[in-house]
mmCIF file of C-alpha atoms in Angstrom:
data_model
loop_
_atom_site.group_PDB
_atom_site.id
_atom_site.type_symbol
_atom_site.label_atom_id
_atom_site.label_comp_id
_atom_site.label_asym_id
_atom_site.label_seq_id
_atom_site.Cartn_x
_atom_site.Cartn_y
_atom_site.Cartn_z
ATOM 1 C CA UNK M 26 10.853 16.981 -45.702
ATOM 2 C CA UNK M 27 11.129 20.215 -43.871
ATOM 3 C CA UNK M 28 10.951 20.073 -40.615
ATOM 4 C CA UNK M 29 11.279 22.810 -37.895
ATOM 5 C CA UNK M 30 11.535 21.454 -33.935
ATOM 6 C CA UNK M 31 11.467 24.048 -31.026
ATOM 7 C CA UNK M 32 12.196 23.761 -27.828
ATOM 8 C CA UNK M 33 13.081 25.327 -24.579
ATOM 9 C CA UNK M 34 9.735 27.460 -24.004
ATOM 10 C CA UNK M 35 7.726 27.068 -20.511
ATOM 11 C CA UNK M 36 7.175 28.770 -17.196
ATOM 12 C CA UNK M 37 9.420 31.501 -15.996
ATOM 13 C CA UNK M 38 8.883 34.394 -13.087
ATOM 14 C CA UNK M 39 8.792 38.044 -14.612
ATOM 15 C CA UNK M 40 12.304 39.274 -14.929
ATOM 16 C CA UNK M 41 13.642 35.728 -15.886
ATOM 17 C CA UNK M 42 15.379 34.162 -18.750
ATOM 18 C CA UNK M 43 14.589 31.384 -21.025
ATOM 19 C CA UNK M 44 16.865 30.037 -24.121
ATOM 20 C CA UNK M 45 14.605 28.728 -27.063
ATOM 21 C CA UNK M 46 16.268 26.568 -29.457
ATOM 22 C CA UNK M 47 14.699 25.518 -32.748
ATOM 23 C CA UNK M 48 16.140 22.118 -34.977
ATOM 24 C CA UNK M 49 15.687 22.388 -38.581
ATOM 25 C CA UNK M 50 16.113 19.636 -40.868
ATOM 26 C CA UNK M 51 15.805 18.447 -44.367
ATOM 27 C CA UNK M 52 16.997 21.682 -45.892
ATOM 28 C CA UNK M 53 20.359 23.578 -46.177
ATOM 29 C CA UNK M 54 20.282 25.087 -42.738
ATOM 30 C CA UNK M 55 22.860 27.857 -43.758
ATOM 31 C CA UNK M 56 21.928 28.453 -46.738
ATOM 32 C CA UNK M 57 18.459 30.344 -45.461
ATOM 33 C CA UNK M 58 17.193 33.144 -43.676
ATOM 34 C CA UNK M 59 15.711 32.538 -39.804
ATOM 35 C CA UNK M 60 13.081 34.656 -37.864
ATOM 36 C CA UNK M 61 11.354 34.228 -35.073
ATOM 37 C CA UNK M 62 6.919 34.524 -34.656
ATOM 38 C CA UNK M 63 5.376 34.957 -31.963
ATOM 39 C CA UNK M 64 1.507 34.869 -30.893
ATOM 40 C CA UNK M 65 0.468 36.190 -27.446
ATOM 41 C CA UNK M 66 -3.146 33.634 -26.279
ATOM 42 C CA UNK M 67 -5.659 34.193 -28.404
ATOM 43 C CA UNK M 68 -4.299 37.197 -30.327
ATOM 44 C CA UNK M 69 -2.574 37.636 -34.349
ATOM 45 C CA UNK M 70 1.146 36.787 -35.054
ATOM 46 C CA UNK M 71 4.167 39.878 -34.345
ATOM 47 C CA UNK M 72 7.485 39.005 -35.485
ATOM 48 C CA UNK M 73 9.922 38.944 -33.229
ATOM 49 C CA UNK M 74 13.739 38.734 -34.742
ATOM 50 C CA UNK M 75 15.095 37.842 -38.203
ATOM 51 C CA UNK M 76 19.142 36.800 -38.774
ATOM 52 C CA UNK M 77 20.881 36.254 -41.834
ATOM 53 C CA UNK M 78 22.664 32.882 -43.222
ATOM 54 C CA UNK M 79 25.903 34.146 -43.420
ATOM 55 C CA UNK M 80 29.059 35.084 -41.325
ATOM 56 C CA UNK M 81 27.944 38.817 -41.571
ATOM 57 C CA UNK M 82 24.795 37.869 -39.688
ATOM 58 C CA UNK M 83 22.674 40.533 -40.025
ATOM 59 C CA UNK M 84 19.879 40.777 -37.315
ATOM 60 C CA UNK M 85 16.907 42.532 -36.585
ATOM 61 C CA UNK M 86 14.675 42.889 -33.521
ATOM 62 C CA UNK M 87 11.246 43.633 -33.264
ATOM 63 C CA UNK M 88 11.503 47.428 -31.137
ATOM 64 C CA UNK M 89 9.206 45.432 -28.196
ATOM 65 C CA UNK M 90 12.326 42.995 -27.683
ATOM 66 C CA UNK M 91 14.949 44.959 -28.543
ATOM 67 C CA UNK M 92 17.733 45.179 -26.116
ATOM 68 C CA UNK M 93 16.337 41.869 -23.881
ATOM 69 C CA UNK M 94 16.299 39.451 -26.818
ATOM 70 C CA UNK M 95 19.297 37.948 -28.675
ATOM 71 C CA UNK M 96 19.116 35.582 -31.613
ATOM 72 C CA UNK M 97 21.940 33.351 -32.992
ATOM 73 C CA UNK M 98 22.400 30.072 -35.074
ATOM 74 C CA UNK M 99 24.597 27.454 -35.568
ATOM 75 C CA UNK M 100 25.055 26.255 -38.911
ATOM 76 C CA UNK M 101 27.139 23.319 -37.760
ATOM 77 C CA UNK M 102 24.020 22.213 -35.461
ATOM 78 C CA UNK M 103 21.320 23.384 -38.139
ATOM 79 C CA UNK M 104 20.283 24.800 -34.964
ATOM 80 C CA UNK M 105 18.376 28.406 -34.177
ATOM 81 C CA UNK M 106 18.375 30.247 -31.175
ATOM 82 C CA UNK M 107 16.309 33.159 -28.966
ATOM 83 C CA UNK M 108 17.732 33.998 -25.593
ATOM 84 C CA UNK M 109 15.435 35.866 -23.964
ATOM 85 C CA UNK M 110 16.111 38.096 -20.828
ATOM 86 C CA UNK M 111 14.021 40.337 -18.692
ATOM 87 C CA UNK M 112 11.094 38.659 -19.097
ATOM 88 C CA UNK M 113 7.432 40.401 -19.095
ATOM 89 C CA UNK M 114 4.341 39.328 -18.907
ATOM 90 C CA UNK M 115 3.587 40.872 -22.360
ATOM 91 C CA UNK M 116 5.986 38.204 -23.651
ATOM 92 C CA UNK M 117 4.003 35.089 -23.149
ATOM 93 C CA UNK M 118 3.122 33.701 -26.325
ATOM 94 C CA UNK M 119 3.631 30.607 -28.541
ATOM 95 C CA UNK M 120 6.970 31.321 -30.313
ATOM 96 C CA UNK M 121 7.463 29.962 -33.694
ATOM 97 C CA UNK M 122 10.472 29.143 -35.396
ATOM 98 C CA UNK M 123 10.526 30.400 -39.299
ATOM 99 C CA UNK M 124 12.263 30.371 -42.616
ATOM 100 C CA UNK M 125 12.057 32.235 -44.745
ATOM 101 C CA UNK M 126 11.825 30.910 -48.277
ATOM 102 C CA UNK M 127 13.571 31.209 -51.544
ATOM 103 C CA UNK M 128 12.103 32.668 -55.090
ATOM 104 C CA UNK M 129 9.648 29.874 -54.916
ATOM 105 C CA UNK M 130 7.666 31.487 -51.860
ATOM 106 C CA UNK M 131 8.519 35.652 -52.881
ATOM 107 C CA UNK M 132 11.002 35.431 -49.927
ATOM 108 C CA UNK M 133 7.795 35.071 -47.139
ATOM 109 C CA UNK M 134 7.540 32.764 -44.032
ATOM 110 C CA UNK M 135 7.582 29.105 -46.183
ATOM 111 C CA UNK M 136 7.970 26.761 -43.451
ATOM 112 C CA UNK M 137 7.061 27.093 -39.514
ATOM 113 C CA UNK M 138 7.923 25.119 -36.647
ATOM 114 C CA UNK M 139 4.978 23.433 -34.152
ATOM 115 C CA UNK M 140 5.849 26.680 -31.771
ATOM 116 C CA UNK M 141 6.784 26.344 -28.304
ATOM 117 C CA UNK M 142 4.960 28.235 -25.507
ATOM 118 C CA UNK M 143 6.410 30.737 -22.983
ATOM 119 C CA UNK M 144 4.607 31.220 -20.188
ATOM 120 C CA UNK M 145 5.619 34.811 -17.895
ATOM 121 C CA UNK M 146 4.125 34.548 -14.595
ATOM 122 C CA UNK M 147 4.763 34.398 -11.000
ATOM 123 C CA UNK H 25 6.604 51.280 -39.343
ATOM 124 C CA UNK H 26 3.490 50.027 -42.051
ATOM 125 C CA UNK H 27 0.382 49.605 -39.762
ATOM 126 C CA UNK H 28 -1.726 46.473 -41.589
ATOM 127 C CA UNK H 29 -5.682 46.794 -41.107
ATOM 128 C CA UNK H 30 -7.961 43.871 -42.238
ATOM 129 C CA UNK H 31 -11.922 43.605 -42.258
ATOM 130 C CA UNK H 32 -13.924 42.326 -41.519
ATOM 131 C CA UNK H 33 -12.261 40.760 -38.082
ATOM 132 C CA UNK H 34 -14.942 38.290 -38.434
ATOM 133 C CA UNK H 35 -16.939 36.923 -41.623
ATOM 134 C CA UNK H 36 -19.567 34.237 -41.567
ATOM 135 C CA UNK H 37 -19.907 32.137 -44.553
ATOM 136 C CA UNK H 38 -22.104 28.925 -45.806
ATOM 137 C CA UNK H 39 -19.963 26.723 -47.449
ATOM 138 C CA UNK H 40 -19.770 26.805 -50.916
ATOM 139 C CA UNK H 41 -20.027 30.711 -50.827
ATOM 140 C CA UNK H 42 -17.364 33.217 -51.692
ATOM 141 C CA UNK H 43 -15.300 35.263 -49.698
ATOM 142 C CA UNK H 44 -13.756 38.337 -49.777
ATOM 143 C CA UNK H 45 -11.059 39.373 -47.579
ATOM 144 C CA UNK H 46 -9.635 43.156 -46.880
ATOM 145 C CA UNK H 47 -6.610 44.479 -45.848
ATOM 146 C CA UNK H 48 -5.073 47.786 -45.664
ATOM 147 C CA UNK H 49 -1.524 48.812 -45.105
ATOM 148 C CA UNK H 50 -0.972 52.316 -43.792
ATOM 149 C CA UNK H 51 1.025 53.302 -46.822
ATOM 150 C CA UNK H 52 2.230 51.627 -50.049
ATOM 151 C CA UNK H 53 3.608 48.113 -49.982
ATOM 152 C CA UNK H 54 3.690 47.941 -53.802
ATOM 153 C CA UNK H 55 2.877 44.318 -54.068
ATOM 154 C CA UNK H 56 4.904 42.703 -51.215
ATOM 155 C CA UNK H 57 2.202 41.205 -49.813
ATOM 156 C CA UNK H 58 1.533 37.907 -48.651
ATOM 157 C CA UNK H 59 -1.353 35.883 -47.102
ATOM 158 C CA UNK H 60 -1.059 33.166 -43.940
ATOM 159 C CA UNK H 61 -3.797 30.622 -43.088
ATOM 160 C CA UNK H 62 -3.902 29.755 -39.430
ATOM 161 C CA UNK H 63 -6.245 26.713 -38.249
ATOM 162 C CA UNK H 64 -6.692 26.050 -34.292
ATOM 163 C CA UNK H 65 -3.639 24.506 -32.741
ATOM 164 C CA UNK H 66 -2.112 24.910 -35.926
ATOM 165 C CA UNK H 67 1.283 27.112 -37.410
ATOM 166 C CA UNK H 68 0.491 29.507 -39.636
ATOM 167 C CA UNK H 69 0.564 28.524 -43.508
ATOM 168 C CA UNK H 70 1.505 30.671 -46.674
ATOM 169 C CA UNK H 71 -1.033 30.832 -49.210
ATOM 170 C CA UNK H 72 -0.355 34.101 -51.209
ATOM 171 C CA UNK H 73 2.655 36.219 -52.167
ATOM 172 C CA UNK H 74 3.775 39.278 -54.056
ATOM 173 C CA UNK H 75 -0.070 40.229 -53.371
ATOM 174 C CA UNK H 76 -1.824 37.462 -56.383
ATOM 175 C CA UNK H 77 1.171 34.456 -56.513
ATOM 176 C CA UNK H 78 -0.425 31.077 -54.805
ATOM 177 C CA UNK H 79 2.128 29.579 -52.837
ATOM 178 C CA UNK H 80 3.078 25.610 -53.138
ATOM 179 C CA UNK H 81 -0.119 23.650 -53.314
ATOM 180 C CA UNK H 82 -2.213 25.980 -52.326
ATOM 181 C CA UNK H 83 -5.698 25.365 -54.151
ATOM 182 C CA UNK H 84 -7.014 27.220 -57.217
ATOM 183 C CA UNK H 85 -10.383 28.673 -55.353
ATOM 184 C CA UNK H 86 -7.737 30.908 -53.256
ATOM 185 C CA UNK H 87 -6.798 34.001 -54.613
ATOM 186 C CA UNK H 88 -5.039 37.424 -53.996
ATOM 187 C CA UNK H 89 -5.232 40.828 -55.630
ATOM 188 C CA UNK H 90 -4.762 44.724 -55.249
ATOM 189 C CA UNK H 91 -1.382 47.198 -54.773
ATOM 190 C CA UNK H 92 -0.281 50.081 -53.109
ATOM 191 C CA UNK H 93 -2.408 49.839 -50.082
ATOM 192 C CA UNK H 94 -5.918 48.507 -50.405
ATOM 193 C CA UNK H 95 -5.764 44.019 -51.013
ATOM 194 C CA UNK H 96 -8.319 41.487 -51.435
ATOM 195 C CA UNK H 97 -7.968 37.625 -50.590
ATOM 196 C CA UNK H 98 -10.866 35.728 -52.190
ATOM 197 C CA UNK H 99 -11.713 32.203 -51.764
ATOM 198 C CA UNK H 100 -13.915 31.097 -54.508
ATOM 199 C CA UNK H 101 -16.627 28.677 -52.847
ATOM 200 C CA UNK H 102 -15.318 27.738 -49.237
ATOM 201 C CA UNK H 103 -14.641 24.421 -48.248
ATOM 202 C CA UNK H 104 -14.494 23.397 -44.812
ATOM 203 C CA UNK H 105 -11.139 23.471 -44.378
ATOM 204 C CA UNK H 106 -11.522 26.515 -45.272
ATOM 205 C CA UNK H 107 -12.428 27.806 -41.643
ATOM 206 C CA UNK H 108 -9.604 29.679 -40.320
ATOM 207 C CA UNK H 109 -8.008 32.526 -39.824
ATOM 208 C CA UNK H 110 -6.072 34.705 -42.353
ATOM 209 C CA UNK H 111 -3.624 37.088 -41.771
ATOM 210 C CA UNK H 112 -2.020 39.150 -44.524
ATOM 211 C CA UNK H 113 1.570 41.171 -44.226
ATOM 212 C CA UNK H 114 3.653 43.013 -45.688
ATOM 213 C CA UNK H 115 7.588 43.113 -46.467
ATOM 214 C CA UNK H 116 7.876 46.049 -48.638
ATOM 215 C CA UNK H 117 9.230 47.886 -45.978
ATOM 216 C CA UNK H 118 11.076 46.297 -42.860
ATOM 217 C CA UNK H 119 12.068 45.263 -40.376
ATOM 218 C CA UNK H 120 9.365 44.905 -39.194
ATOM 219 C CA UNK H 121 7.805 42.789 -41.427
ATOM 220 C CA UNK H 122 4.401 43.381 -40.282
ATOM 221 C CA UNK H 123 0.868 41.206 -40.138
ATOM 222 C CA UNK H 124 -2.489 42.696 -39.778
ATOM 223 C CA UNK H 125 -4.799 41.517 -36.807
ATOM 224 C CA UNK H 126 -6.529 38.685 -38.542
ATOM 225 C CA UNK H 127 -9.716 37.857 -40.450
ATOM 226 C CA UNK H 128 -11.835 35.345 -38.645
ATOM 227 C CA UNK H 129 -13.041 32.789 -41.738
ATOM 228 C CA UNK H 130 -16.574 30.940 -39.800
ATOM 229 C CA UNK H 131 -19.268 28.425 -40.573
ATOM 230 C CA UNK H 132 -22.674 30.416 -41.010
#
């Protein structure tokens, strides 16, 4: 079973940093594309960051996080990552770990973690 | 970057009834076009992709259609798990791979 576990999200003072990490299991970790979701209280879904499988790790940001985000994985650790710096209060939101799928789902968001919340306030 | 419209934000149904769903993408998307059901407290699911393919296990009474720009999500007589709310996006052109704002599926 697929299963995608995130952690790391919670309270932080504008201009902070948080590290989310996300666990995925019961699937070939490196063999699939990551991203990460995110949905602000109440409002629709905006994608955040995508990175590639492989050693070339390609990696896109959302323009919104662009230059305060960073996104990395481990392979080794089937493990995903979002460090996120210079926190605003535009940027709480439930964050959801995502892969994307294989032929089977077009290459769209097949599987999504529980989400973990980031709260920006002082 | 493709701007994603859907109507109505919020449509009222009696189970059993159909529904139509709209979205709009600010230019052509071809048919990379997908569909996400979102329940309260709940992670977004896929139901539809390349704008008319069901995803895994998705029931029969959901279905996609249209190109280009103009797509319709139709589920044939609601059920109520059916009440939720659907977001379509596209990934013809990205990053960003973007969603619309969300059609809210309610009991009448």
């Amino acid at each position: 079973e697929v299963q995608l576990v995130e952690s790391g999200g919670g309270l932080v003072q504008p201009g902070g940093s948080l590290r989310l990490s996300c666990e995925a299991s019961g699937f070939s970790f490196s063999r699939y594309k990551m991203n990460w979701v995110r949905q602000a209280p109440g409002k629709g879904l905006e994608w955040v960051s995508y990175i590639s499988p492989d050693s070339d790790r390609t990696i896109y940001y959302a323009d919104s996080v662009k230059g305060r985000f960073t996104i990395s994985r481990d392979n080794a650790k089937n493990s995903l990552y979002l460090q996120m710096n210079s926190l605003r209060a535009e940027d709480t939101a439930v964050y959801y770990c995502v892969r994307e799928g294989g032929y089977s789902s077009g290459y769209n968001f097949d599987y999504w973690g529980q989400g973990t919340l980031v709260t920006v306030s002082s | 970057e493709i701007v994603m419209t859907q109507s109505p934000a919020t449509l009222s149904v009696s189970p059993g009834e159909r529904a139509t769903l709209s979205c709009r993408a600010s230019q052509s998307v071809s048919s990379d076009l997908a569909w996400y059901q979102q329940k309260p407290g709940q992670a977004p699911r896929l139901l539809i992709y390349g704008a008319a393919t069901r995803a895994t296990d998705v029931p029969e009474r959901f279905s996609g259609s249209g190109s280009g720009t103009e797509f319709t999500l139709t589920i044939s007589s609601l059920q109520s798990e059916d009440f939720a709310v659907y977001y379509c996006q596209q990934y013809n052109d990205w990053p960003p791979k973007t969603f619309g704002p969300g059609t809210k599926v309610e009991i009448k």
